[in-house]
XYZ file of C-alpha atoms in Angstrom:
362
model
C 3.528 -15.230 -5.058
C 0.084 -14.836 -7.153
C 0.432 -14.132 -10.893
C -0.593 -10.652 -10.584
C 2.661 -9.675 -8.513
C 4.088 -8.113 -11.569
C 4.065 -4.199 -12.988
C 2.167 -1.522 -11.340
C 0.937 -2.464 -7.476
C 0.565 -0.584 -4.551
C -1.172 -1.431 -1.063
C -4.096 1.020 -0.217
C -4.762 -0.360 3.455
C -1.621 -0.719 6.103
C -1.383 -2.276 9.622
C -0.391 0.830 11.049
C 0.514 1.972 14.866
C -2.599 3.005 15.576
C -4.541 0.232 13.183
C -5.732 0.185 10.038
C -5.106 2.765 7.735
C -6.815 3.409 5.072
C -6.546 5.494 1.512
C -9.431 3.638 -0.270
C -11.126 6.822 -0.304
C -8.865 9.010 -2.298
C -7.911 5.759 -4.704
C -10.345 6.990 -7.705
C -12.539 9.967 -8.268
C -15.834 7.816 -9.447
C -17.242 11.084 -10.681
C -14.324 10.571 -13.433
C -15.025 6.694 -13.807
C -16.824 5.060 -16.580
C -17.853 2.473 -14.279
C -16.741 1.342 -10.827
C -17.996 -1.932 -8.966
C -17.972 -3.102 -5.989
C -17.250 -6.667 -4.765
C -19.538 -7.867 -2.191
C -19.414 -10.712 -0.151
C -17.638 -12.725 3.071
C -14.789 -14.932 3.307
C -14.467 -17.730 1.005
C -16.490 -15.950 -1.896
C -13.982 -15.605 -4.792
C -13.806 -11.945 -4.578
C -10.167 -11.306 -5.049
C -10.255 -14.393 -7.766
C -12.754 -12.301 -9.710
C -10.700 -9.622 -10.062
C -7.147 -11.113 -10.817
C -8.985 -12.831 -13.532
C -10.823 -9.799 -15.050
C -7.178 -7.934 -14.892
C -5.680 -11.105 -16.467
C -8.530 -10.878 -18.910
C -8.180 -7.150 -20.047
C -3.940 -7.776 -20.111
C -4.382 -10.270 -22.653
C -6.622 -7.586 -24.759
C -3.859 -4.951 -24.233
C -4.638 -2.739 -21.252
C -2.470 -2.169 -18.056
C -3.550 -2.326 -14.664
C -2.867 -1.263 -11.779
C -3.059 -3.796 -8.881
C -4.288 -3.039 -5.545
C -2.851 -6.229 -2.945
C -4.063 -6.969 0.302
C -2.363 -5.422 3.538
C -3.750 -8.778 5.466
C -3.000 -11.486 2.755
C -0.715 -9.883 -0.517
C -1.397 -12.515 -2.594
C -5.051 -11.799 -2.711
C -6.499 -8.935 -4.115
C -8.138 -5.564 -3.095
C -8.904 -3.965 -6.019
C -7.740 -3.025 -9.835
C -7.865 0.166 -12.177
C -7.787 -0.293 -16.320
C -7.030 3.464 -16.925
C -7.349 2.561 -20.507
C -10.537 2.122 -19.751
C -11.360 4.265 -16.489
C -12.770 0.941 -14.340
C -12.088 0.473 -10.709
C -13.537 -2.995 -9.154
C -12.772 -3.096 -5.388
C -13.568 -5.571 -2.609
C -16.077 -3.155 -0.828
C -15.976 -5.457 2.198
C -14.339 -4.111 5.652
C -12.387 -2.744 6.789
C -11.830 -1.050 3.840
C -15.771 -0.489 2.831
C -16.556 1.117 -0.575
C -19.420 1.728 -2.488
C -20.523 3.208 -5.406
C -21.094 6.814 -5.342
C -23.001 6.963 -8.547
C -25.105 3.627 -7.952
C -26.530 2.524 -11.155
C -25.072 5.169 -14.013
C -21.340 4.542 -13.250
C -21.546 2.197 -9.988
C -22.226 -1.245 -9.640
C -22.668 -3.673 -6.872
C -21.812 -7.410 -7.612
C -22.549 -9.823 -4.877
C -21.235 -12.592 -4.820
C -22.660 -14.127 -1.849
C -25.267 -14.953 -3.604
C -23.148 -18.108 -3.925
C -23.201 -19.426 -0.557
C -25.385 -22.363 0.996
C -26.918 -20.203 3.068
C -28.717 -23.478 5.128
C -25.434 -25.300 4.803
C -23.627 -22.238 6.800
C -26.029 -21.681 9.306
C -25.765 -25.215 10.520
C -22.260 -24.410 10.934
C -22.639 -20.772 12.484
C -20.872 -21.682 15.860
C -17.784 -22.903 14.524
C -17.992 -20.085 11.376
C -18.512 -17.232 14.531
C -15.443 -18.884 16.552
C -13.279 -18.856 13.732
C -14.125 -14.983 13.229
C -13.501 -14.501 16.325
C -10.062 -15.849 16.268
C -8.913 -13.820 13.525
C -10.457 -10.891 14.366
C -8.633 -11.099 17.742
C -5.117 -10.805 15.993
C -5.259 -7.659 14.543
C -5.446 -5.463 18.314
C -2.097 -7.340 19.044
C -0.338 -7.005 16.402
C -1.184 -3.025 16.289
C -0.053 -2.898 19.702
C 3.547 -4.479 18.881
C 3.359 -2.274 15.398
C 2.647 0.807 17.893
C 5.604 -0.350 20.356
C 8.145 -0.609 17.817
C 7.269 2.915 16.390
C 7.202 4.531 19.873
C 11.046 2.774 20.946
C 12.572 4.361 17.276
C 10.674 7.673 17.695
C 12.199 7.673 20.890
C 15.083 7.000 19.722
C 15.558 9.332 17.073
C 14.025 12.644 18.559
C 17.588 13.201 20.271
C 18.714 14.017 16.789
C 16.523 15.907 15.570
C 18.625 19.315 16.763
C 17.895 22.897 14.442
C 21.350 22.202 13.548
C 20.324 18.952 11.793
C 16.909 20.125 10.875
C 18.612 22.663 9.065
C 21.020 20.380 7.512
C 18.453 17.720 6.136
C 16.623 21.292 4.482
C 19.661 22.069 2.791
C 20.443 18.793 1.316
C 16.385 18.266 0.253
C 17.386 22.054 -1.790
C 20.840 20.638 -3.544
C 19.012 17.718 -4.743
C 16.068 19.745 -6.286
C 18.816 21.837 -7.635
C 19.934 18.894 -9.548
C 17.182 17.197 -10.613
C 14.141 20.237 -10.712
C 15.950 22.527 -13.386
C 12.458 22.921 -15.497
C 9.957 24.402 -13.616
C 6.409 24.405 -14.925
C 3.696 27.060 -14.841
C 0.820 25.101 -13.186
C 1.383 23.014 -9.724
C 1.657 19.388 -10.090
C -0.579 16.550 -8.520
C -0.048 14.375 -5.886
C -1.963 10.500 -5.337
C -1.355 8.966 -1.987
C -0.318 5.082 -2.224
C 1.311 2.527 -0.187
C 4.219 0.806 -1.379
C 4.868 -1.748 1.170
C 4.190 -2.518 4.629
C 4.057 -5.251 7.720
C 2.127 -8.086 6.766
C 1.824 -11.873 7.258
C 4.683 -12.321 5.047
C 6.566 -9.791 6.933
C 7.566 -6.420 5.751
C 7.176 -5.990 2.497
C 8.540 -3.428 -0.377
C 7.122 -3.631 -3.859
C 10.415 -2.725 -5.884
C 8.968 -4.142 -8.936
C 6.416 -1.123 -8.784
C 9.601 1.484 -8.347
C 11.365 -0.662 -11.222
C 8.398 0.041 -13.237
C 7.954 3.702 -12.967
C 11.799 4.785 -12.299
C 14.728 3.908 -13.782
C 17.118 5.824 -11.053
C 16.880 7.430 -7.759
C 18.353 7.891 -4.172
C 18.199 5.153 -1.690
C 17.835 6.901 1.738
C 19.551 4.784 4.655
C 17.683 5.887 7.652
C 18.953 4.805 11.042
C 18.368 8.381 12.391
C 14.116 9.111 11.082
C 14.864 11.465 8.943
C 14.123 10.382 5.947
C 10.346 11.740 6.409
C 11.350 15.227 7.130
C 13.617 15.177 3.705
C 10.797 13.540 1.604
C 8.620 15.879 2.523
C 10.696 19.153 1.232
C 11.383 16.794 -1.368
C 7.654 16.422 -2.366
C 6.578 20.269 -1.953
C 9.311 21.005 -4.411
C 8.788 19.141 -6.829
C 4.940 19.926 -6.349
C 5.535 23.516 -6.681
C 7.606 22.763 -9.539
C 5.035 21.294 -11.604
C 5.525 17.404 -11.418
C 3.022 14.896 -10.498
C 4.177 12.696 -7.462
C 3.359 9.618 -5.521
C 3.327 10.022 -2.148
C 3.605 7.029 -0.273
C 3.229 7.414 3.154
C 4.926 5.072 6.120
C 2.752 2.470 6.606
C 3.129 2.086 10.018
C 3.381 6.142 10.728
C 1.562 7.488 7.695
C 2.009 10.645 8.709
C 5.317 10.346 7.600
C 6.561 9.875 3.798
C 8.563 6.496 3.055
C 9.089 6.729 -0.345
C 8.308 9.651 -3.242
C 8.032 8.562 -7.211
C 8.352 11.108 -9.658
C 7.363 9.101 -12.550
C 7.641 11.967 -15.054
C 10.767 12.077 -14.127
C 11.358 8.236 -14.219
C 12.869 9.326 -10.157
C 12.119 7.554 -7.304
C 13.318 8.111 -3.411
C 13.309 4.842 -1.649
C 13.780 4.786 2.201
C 16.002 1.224 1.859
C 16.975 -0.949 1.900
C 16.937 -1.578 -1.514
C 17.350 -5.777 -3.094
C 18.258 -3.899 -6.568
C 20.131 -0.630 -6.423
C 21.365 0.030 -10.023
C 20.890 3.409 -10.954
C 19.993 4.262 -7.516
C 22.309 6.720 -5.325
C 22.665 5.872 -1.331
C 22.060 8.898 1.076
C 22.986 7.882 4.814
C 20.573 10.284 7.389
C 23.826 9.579 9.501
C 25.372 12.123 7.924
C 23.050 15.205 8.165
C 23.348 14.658 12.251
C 25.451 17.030 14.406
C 28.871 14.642 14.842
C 28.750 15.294 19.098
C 25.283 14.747 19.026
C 25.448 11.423 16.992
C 28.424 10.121 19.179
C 26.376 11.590 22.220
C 23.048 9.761 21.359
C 23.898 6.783 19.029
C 24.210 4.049 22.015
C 20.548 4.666 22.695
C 19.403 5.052 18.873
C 20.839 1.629 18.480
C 19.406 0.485 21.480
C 15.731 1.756 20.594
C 16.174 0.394 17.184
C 16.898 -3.101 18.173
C 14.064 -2.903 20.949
C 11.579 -1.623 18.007
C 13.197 -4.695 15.927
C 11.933 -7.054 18.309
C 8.888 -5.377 18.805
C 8.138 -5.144 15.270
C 8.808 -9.331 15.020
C 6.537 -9.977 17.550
C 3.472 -7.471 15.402
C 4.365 -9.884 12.427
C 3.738 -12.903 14.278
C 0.242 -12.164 15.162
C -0.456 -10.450 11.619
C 1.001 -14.312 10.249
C -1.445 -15.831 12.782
C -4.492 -13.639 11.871
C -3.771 -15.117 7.980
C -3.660 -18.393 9.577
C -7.071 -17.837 10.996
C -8.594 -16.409 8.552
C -7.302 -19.425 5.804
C -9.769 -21.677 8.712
C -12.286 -19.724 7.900
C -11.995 -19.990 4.356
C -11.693 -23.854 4.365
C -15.087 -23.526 6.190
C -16.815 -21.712 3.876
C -15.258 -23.614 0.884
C -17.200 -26.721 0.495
C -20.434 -24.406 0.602
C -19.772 -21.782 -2.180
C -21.107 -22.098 -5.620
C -18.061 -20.764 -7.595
C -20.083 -21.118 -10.553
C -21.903 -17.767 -10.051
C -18.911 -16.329 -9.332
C -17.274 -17.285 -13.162
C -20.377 -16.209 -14.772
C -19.700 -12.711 -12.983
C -16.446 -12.973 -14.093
C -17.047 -13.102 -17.835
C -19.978 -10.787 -17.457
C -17.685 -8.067 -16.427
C -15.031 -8.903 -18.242
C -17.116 -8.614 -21.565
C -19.141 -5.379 -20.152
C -15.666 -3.657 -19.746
C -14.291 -4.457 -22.474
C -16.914 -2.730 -24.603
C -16.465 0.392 -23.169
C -15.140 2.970 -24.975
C -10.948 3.529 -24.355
C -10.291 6.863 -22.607
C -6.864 8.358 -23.813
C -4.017 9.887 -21.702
């Protein structure tokens, strides 16, 4: 695991059941931004090393940052925010293509392709094309398997989802806002949109040092039955409506659907599990808000679906493993032909520019 895979991280791209899916454009307002670049160039180029060493760079002088990982490799780098100083860089490369909105008062492109051998890559442009090609080639597979596996548990769960239980999963959303939404505020809170996880070349992953960071306790929802969307999301109006600012992160492979809701404020999280660390964290089994004959009616197939989406889900990992296989071929390629040079003296050059900016507060 990189160096940066501590404190505040989220995902902001997932390898969804219908493909990529994206929240890069709700990350930052730039309008609010004291500056905001973005990180040009192709494979190879140093773009997520630029950034983990700018972050590393303005940790050292005492700001925290939130880190943005990679939904095709997590141990590289998609972006970073220094709220303490209002600065977003992001890789503004595809799929997830960004670019300044403000070009030249608060944005800022930095290429860093200007590094390659551009003579030295052309002489290798059918094996660099092939190698593309490869890669590229994963990702349809793997959505297909990731689209599979959600159809077999949606499947599998719509038996359950009776008025009776509908009902029931309302109700229990309402006794836990009871509990912890005593206060209510005058003015509606915010909500920002983030991924907390997702399928990826290292297989599914949940980032429970971000949740560690933020909340101290919670509910761990055990979620057999796919319910706990429907619950997170009377979960997240109230505490909306009650004046708390949430993160909503959605399923990555549905995100339609909430996964997981941090109430930071509130140092309260609601974690669809399972969980590696659960101190401080309460279970809630969706089992349990299911009509008993319709459970014992419909479980056989729910477990059934489950294990078919299981398998299905495997298989979408494979190819995402292979596509980071591919695209570490590529890489090698480019390698030998990249003056990472340039890319250090960018590196200082923005680390020193940010730094003198002035520190916004709050």
């Amino acid at each position: 695991m990189s160096d940066f895979a501590h404190g505040i991280q989220f995902f902001l791209g997932a390898n969804s059941a219908s493909g990529f899916s994206s929240l890069y454009k709700q990350w930052v307002d730039q309008a609010e931004l004291q500056a905001f670049y973005a990180i040009k160039g192709g494979a190879g180029c140093g773009k997520s090393t630029l950034m983990s060493r700018v972050a590393q760079g303005v940790e050292a002088a005492g700001y925290s940052v939130e880190y943005i990982r990679c939904s095709g490799d997590p141990d590289s780098l998609d972006g970073i925010y220094i709220p303490g100083k209002d600065v977003a860089l992001a890789d503004g490369t595809s799929p997830h293509v960004l670019d300044p909105e403000y070009t030249g008062a608060t944005g800022h492109y930095v290429d860093l392709g200007i590094g390659y051998d551009r003579k030295a890559l052309f002489a290798m442009r059918g094996e660099i094309i092939a190698a593309c090609k490869a890669y590229r080639a994963c990702y349809p597979e793997a959505y297909r398997c990731i689209g599979g596996a959600m159809e077999s548990r949606r499947r599998g769960s719509a038996l359950l989802h009776t008025e009776e239980t509908l009902v029931k999963t309302e109700k229990r959303a309402a006794g836990i806002l009871a509990k912890e939404l005593k206060t209510q505020r005058p003015l509606p809170g915010r909500r920002r949109r983030r991924f907390l996880g997702g399928p990826t070349c290292q297989g599914r992953i949940l980032l429970e040092n971000t949740i560690g960071s933020l909340c101290e306790r919670g509910y761990e929802i055990r979620d057999d039955c796919g319910l706990s969307g429907v619950l997170l999301a009377d979960l997240e109006k109230g505490f909306l409506a009650g004046g708390y600012d949430v993160i909503s992160c959605p399923c990555p492979e549905w995100p339609s659907r909430l996964e997981h809701l941090l109430i930071p404020e509130k140092s309260l999280a609601f974690v669809t599990g399972p969980l590696a660390e659960k101190e401080g964290f309460r279970t809630i089994r969706t089992e349990s808000l299911v009509e008993k004959s319709v459970w014992q009616e419909n479980r056989s197939f729910l477990r059934l679906s489950n294990r078919v989406a299981e398998e299905l889900m495997e298989e979408g990992l494979e190819h995402l493993a292979k596509a980071k296989a591919c695209h570490d071929v590529l890489e090698e390629l480019y390698h030998p032909h990249v003056d990472f040079h340039y890319g250090e003296e960018q590196t200082e050059r923005l680390l020193q520019e940010i730094l003198a900016l002035p520190d916004r507060q709050g």
